[in-house]
Coordinates of C-alpha atoms and ligand atoms in Angstrom, one line a residue:
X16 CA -47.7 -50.4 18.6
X17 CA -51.5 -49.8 19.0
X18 CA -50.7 -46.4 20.2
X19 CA -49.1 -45.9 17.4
X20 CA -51.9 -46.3 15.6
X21 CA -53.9 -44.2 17.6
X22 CA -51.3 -41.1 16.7
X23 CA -52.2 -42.0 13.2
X24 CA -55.4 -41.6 13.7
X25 CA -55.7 -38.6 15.6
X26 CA -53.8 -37.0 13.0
X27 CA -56.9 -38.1 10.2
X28 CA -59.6 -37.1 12.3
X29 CA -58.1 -33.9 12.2
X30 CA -57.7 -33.2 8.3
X31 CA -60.8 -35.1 7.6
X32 CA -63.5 -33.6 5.7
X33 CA -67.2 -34.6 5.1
X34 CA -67.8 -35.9 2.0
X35 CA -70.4 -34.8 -0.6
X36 CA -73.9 -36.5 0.5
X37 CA -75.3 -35.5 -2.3
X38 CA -72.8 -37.5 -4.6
X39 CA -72.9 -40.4 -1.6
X40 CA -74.0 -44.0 -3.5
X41 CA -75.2 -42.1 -7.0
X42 CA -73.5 -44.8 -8.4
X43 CA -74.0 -47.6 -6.3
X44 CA -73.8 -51.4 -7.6
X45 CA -71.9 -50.1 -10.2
X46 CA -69.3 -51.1 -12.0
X47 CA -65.8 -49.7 -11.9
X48 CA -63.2 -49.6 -14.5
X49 CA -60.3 -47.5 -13.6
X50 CA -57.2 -46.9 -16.3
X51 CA -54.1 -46.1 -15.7
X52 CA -52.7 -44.5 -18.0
X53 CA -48.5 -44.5 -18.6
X54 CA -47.4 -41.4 -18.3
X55 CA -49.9 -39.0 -19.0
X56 CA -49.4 -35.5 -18.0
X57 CA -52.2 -32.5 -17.9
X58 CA -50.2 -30.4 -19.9
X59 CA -51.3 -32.5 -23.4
X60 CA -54.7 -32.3 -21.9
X61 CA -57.2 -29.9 -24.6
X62 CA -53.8 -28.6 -26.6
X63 CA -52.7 -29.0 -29.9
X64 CA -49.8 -29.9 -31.9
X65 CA -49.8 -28.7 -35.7
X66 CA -53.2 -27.5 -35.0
X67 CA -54.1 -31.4 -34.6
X68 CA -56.0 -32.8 -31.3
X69 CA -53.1 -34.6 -29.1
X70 CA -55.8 -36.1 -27.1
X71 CA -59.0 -35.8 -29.1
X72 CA -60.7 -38.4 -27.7
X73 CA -59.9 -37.9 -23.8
X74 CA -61.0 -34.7 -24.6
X75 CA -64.7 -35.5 -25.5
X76 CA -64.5 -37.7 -22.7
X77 CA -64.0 -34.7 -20.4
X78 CA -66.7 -33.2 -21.9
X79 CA -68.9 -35.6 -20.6
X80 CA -67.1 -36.1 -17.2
X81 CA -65.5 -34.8 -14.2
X82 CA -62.1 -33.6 -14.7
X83 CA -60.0 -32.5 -12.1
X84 CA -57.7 -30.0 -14.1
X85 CA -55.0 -29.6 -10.6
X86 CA -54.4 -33.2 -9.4
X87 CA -51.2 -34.0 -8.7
X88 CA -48.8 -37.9 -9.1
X89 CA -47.8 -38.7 -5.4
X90 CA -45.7 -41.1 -6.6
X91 CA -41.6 -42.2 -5.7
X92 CA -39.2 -44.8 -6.9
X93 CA -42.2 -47.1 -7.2
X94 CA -43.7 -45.3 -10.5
X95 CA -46.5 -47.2 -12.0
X96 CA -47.0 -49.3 -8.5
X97 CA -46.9 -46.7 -6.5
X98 CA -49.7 -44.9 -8.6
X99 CA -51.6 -48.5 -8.0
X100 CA -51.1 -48.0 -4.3
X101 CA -52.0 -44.5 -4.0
X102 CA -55.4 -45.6 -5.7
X103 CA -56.1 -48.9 -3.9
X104 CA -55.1 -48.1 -0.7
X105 CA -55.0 -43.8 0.3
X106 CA -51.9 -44.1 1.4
X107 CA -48.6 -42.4 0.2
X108 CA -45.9 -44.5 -1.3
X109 CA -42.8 -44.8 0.2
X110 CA -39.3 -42.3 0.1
X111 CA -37.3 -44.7 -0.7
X112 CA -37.8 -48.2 -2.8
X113 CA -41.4 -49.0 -4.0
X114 CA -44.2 -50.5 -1.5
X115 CA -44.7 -53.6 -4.0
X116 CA -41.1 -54.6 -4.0
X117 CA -40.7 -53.6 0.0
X118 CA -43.4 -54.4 2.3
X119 CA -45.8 -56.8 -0.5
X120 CA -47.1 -58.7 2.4
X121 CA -48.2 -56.1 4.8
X122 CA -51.6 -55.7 6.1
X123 CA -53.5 -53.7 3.5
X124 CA -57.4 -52.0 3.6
X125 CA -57.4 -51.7 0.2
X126 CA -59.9 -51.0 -2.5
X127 CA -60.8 -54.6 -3.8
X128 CA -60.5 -55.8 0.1
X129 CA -63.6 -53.5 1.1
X130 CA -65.3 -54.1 -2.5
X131 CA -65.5 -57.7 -2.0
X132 CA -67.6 -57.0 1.3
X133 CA -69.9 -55.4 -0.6
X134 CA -70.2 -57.9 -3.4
X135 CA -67.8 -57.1 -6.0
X136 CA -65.6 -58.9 -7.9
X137 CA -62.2 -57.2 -8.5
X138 CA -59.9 -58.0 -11.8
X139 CA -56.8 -56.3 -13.0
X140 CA -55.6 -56.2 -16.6
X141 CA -52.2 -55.3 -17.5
X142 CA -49.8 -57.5 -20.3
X143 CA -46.5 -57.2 -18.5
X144 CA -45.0 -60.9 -16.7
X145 CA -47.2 -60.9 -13.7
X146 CA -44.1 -60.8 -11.3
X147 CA -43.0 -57.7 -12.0
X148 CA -43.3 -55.1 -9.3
X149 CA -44.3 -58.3 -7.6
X150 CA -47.8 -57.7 -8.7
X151 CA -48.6 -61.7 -8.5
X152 CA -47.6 -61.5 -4.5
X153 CA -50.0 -57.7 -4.3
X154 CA -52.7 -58.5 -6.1
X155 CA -54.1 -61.1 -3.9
X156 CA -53.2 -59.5 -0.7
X157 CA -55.3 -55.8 -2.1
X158 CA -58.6 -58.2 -2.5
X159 CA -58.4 -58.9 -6.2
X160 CA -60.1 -62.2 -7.4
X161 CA -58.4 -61.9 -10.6
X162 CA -55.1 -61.2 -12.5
X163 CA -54.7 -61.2 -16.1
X164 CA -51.1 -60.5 -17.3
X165 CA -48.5 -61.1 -19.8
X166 CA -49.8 -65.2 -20.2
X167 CA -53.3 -64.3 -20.6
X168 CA -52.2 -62.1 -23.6
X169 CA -51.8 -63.1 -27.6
X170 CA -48.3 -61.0 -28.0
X171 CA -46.9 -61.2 -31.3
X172 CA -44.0 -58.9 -33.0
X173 CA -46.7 -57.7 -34.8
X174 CA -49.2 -56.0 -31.9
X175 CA -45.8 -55.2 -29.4
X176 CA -43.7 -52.1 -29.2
X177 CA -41.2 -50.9 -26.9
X178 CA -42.3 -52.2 -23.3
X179 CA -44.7 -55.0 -25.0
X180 CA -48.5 -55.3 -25.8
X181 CA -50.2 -52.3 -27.6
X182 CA -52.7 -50.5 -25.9
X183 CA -55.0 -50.6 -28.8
X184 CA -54.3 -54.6 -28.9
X185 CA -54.2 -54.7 -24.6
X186 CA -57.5 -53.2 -24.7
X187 CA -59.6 -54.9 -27.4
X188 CA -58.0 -58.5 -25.5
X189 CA -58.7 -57.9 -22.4
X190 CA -62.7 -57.0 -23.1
X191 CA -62.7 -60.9 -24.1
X192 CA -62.0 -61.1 -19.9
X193 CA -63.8 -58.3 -19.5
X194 CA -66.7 -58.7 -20.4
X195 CA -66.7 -62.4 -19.1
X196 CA -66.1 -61.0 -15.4
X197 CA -69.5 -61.3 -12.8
X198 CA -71.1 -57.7 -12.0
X199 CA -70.5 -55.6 -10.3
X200 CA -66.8 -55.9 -11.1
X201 CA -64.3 -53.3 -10.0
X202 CA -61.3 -53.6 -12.7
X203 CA -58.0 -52.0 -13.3
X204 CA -56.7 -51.4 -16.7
X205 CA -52.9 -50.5 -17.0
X206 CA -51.7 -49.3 -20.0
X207 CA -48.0 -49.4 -21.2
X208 CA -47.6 -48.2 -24.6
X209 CA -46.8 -44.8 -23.8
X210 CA -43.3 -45.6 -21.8
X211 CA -40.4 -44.1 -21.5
X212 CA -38.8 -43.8 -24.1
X213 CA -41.8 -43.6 -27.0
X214 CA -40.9 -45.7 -28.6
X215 CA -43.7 -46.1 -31.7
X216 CA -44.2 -47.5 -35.1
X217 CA -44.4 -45.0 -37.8
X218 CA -48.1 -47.1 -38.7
X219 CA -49.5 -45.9 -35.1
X220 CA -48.8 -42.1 -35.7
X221 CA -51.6 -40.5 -35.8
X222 CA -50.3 -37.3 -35.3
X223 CA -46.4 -36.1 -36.2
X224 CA -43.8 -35.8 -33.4
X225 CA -43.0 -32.4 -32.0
X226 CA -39.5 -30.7 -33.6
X227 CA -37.0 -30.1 -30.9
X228 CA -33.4 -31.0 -30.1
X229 CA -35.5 -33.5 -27.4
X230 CA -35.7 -36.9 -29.1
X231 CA -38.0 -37.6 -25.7
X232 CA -40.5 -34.9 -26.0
X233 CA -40.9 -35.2 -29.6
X234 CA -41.8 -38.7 -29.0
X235 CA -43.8 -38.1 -26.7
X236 CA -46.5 -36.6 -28.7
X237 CA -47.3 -39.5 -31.1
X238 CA -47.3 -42.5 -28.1
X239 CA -49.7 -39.8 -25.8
X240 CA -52.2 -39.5 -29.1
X241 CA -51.8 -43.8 -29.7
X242 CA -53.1 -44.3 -26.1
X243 CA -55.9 -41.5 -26.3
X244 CA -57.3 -43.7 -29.6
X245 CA -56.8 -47.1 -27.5
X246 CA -59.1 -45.0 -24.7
X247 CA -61.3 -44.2 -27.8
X248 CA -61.6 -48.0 -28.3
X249 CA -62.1 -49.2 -24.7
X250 CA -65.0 -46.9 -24.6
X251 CA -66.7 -47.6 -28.0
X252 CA -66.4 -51.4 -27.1
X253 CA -67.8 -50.8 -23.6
X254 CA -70.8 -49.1 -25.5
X255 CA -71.0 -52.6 -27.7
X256 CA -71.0 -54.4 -24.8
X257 CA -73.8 -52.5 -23.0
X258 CA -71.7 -51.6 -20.2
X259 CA -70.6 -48.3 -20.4
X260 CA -74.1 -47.3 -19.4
X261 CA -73.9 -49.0 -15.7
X262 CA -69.6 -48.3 -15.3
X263 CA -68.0 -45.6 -13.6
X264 CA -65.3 -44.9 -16.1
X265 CA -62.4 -43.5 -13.8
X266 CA -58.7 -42.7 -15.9
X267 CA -55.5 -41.3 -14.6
X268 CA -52.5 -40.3 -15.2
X269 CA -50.0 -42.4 -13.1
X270 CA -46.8 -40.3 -13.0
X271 CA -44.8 -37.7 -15.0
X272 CA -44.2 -38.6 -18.6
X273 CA -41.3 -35.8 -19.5
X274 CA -38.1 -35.4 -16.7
X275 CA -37.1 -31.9 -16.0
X276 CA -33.9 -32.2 -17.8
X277 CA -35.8 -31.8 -21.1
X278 CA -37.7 -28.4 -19.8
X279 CA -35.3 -26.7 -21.6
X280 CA -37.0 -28.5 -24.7
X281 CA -40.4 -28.7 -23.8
X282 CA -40.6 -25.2 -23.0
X283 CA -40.8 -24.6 -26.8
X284 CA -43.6 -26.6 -26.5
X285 CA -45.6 -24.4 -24.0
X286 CA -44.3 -21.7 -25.7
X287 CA -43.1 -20.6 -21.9
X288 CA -40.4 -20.3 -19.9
X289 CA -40.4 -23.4 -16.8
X290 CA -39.9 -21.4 -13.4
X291 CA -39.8 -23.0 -10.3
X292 CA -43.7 -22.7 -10.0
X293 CA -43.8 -24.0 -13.8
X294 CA -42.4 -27.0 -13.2
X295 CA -44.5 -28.3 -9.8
X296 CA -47.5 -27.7 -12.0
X297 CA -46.1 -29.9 -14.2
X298 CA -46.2 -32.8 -11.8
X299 CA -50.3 -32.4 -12.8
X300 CA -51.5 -35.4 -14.3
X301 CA -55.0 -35.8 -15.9
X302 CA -58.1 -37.3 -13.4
X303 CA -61.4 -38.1 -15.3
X304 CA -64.0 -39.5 -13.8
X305 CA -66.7 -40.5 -15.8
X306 CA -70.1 -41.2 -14.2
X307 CA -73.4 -42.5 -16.5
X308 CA -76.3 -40.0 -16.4
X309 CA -74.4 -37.4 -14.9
X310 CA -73.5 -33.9 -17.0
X311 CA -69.7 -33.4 -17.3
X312 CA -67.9 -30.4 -15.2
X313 CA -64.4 -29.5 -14.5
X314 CA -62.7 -28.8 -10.4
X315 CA -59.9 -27.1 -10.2
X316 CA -59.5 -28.3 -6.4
X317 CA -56.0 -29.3 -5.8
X318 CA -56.0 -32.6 -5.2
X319 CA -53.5 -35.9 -5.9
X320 CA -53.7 -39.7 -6.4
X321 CA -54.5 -40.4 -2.6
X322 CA -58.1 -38.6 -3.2
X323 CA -59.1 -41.4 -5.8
X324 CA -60.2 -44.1 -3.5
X325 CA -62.2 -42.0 -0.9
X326 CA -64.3 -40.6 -4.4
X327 CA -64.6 -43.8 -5.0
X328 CA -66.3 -45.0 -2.0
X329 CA -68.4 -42.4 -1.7
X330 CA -69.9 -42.5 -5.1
X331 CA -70.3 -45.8 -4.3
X332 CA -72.4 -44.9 -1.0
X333 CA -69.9 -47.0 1.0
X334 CA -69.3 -45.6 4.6
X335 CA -65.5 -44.9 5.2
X336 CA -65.7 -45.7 8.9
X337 CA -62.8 -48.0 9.9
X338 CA -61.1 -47.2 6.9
X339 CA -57.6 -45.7 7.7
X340 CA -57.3 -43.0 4.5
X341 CA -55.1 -40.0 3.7
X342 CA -57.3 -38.7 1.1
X343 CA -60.3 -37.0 1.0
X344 CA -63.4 -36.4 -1.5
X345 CA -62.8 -35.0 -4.3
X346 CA -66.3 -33.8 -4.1
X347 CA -66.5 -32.7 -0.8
X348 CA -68.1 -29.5 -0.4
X349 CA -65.4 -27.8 2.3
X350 CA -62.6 -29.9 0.5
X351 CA -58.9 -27.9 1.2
X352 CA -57.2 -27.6 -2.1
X353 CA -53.9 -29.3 -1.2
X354 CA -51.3 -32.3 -2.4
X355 CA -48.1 -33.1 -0.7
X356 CA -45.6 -35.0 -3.2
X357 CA -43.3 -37.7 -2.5
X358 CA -40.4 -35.0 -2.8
X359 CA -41.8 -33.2 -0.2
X360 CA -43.0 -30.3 -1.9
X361 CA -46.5 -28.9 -1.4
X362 CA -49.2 -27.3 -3.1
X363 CA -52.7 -25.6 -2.3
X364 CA -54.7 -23.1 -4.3
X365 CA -52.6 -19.9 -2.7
X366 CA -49.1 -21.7 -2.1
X367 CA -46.3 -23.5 -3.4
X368 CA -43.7 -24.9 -0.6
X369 CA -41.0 -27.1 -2.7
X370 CA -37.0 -27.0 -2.2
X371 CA -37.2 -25.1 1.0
X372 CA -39.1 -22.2 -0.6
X373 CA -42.3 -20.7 -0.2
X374 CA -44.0 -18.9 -3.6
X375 CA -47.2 -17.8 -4.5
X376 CA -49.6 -20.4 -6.7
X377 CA -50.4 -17.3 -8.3
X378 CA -47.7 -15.5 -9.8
X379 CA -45.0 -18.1 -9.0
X380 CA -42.9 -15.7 -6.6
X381 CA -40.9 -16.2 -3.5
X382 CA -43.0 -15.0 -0.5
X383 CA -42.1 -14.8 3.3
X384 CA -41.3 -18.1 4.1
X385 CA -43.9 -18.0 7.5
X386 CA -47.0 -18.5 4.9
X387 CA -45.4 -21.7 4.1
X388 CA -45.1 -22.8 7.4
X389 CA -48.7 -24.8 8.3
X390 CA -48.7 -26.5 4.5
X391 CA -45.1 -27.4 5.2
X392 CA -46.4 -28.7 9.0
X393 CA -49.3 -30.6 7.5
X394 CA -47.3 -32.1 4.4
X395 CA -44.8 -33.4 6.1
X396 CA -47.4 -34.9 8.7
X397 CA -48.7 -36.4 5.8
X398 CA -46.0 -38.5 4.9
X399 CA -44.7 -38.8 8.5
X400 CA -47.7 -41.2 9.4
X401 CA -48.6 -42.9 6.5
X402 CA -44.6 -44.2 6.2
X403 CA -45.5 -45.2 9.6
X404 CA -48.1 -47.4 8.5
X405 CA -46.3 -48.9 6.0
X406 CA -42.8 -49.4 7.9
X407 CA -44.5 -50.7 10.8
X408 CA -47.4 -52.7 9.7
X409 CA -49.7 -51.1 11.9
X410 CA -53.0 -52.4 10.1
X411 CA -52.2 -55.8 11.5
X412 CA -53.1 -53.8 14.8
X413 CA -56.3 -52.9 13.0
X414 CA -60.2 -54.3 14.2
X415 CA -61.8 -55.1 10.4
X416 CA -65.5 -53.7 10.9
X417 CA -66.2 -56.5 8.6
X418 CA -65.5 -59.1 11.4
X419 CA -66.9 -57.7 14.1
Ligands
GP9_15 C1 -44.4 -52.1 -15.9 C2 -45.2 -50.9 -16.2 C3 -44.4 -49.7 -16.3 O1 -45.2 -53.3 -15.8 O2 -46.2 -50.8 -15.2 O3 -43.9 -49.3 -15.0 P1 -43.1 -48.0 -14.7 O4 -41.7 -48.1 -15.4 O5 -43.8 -46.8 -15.3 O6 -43.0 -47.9 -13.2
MN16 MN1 -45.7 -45.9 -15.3

């Protein structure tokens, strides 16, 4: 089993890239807050519907932050979890089944596990029951201190909608916690308001649904602009509070928000047609990163969910040695633009590789199948080690640096 390990590890060493020094520990001791936000896509990201903002206030923010405009969900069957995963951990979610329901009491090196060395105190906020996805059983084994769920909430008719709590109402109730937590915290946010399927109050429009024969995508609009004015909130309060000036403000989108059987609806929408290439670039999902002090600017490095917590670390100036991570920085000066997906397919900045076929990023054509070949190599590496991980546990095999 340890030399099982070792396989895994030869294969990191060999996609590993330096990170940026420049960015290394620029924001050390500080905070983190990192949302996740239900079912975001990019594609809402800077448009309009009716000539009205759909996410006016996420768009300021990216203004002032980094966006990464080509970063890709990772996720499978495990949705929202997975997405959690991906970011605590930088490893991919499973095929089959989600991590949190199937292997909960593995090993992990995760996020709040290697914050708490370093003398953070880790909290996560989200108002489902805190059993679901078996996040009371996870929580404690990533490293978090603290787990405030659907009991910790005041959930009334009044302040719920479809899936439960309000984001607007999640967020202004958990800064009660919030701001009670000791610095530096590291905390995770999950939103739930826009779920599957959009279900909102006529009240919380604040912009009109879209008009197609797509009950989904039109609904889609109104609960994506309701979350954008809860973000609008969280940061306004953080600036009340004092803390949004020592917080790294990290929000992402956890996994796609409209299925592919409503292309043919949402299409009208973008006003395009949804090719093959189309639709893999609609597995984008929005990554902001927002860092005090620092001037906003926008990568268009291909990227995906398992980057998140190297970033993190670095920006943090937190030395990645004896961490075991698929990901890389997101800032890394010789970063390669590329994202494998849980379906297999695989993306860089020239090509696409997804249902057996290779096309160009570019133009969205079929292309000889041979320029394919070392993403497809690579990808499937990818997933072929990190399963590997998960399915055999292999970080119990694992020296922590921490106790040696
Ligand atoms: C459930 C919420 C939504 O607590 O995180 O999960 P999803 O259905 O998106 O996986
Ligand atoms: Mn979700």
């Amino acid at each position: 089993n340890e030399d099982d390990l070792s396989g895994v590890l030869k294969h990191l060493d060999a996609s590993r890239i330096e990170s940026n020094e420049e960015m290394f520990g620029i924001a050390e001791d500080m905070n983190v807050i990192v949302v996740s936000l239900e079912s975001v896509e990019s594609f809402v990201i800077g448009e309009t519907l009716n000539g009205q903002e759909i996410t006016p206030f996420l768009n300021e923010l990216i203004e002032d932050s980094f966006y990464f405009e080509n970063f890709y969900y990772q996720t499978g069957q495990g949705k929202t979890s997975d997405a959690e995963f991906l970011i605590n951990n930088s490893l991919y979610p499973l095929g089959r089944g989600a991590v949190f329901l199937t292997h909960y009491d593995n090993e992990f090196k995760a996020l709040p596990n290697t914050l708490s060395n370093y003398g953070y105190h880790s909290a996560v906020f989200h108002a489902n029951d805190k059993t679901f996805y078996n996040r009371d059983i996870v929580y404690p084994n990533f490293g978090y201190d603290s787990n405030f769920s659907f009991k910790d909430y005041e959930i009334s008719r009044m302040n719920s909608v479809g899936w439960g709590l309000k984001d607007i109402d999640f967020v202004e109730q958990s800064m009660d916690y919030l701001t009670e937590l000791p610095e530096p915290f590291y905390s995770t946010m999950i939103t739930l308001t826009n779920h599957f399927p959009y279900h909102l109050d006529e009240e919380d429009h604040f912009i009109q649904p879209f008009d197609s024969n797509s009950r989904i995508v039109n609904q889609y609009f109104p609960t994506v602009r309701y979350t954008d004015e809860a973000m609008r909130i969280l940061v306004d309060e953080l600036k009340a509070e004092g803390l949004y000036e020592n917080t790294i403000l990290v929000m992402y989108g956890d996994h796609y928000g409209i299925a592919n059987s409503h292309y043919g609806e949402l299409s009208k929408f973008l006003d395009k047609e949804i090719d093959v290439a189309e639709a893999v670039k609609l597995e984008r999902v929005p990554l902001i990163v927002h860092i005090p002090g620092l001037e906003g600017k926008t990568f268009d490095t291909v990227s995906g969910q398992v980057d998140v917590m190297p970033t993190l670390l670095n920006l943090l100036g937190i030395e990645e040695d004896g961490l075991t991570m698929f990901g890389n920085d997101l800032f890394a000066e010789d970063r390669d633009d590329f994202a494998v997906l849980r379906n297999g397919t695989v993306i860089t900045d020239e090509y696409i590789y997804t249902n057996e076929t290779c096309l160009s990023y570019e133009t969205g054509e079929e292309v000889a199948s041979d320029l394919c070949q070392p993403l497809i190599e690579r990808g499937a590496a990818e997933l072929y080690y990190s399963d590997k991980i998960i399915y055999r546990d292999l970080f119990r095999f694992k020296e922590d640096v921490y106790e040696s």
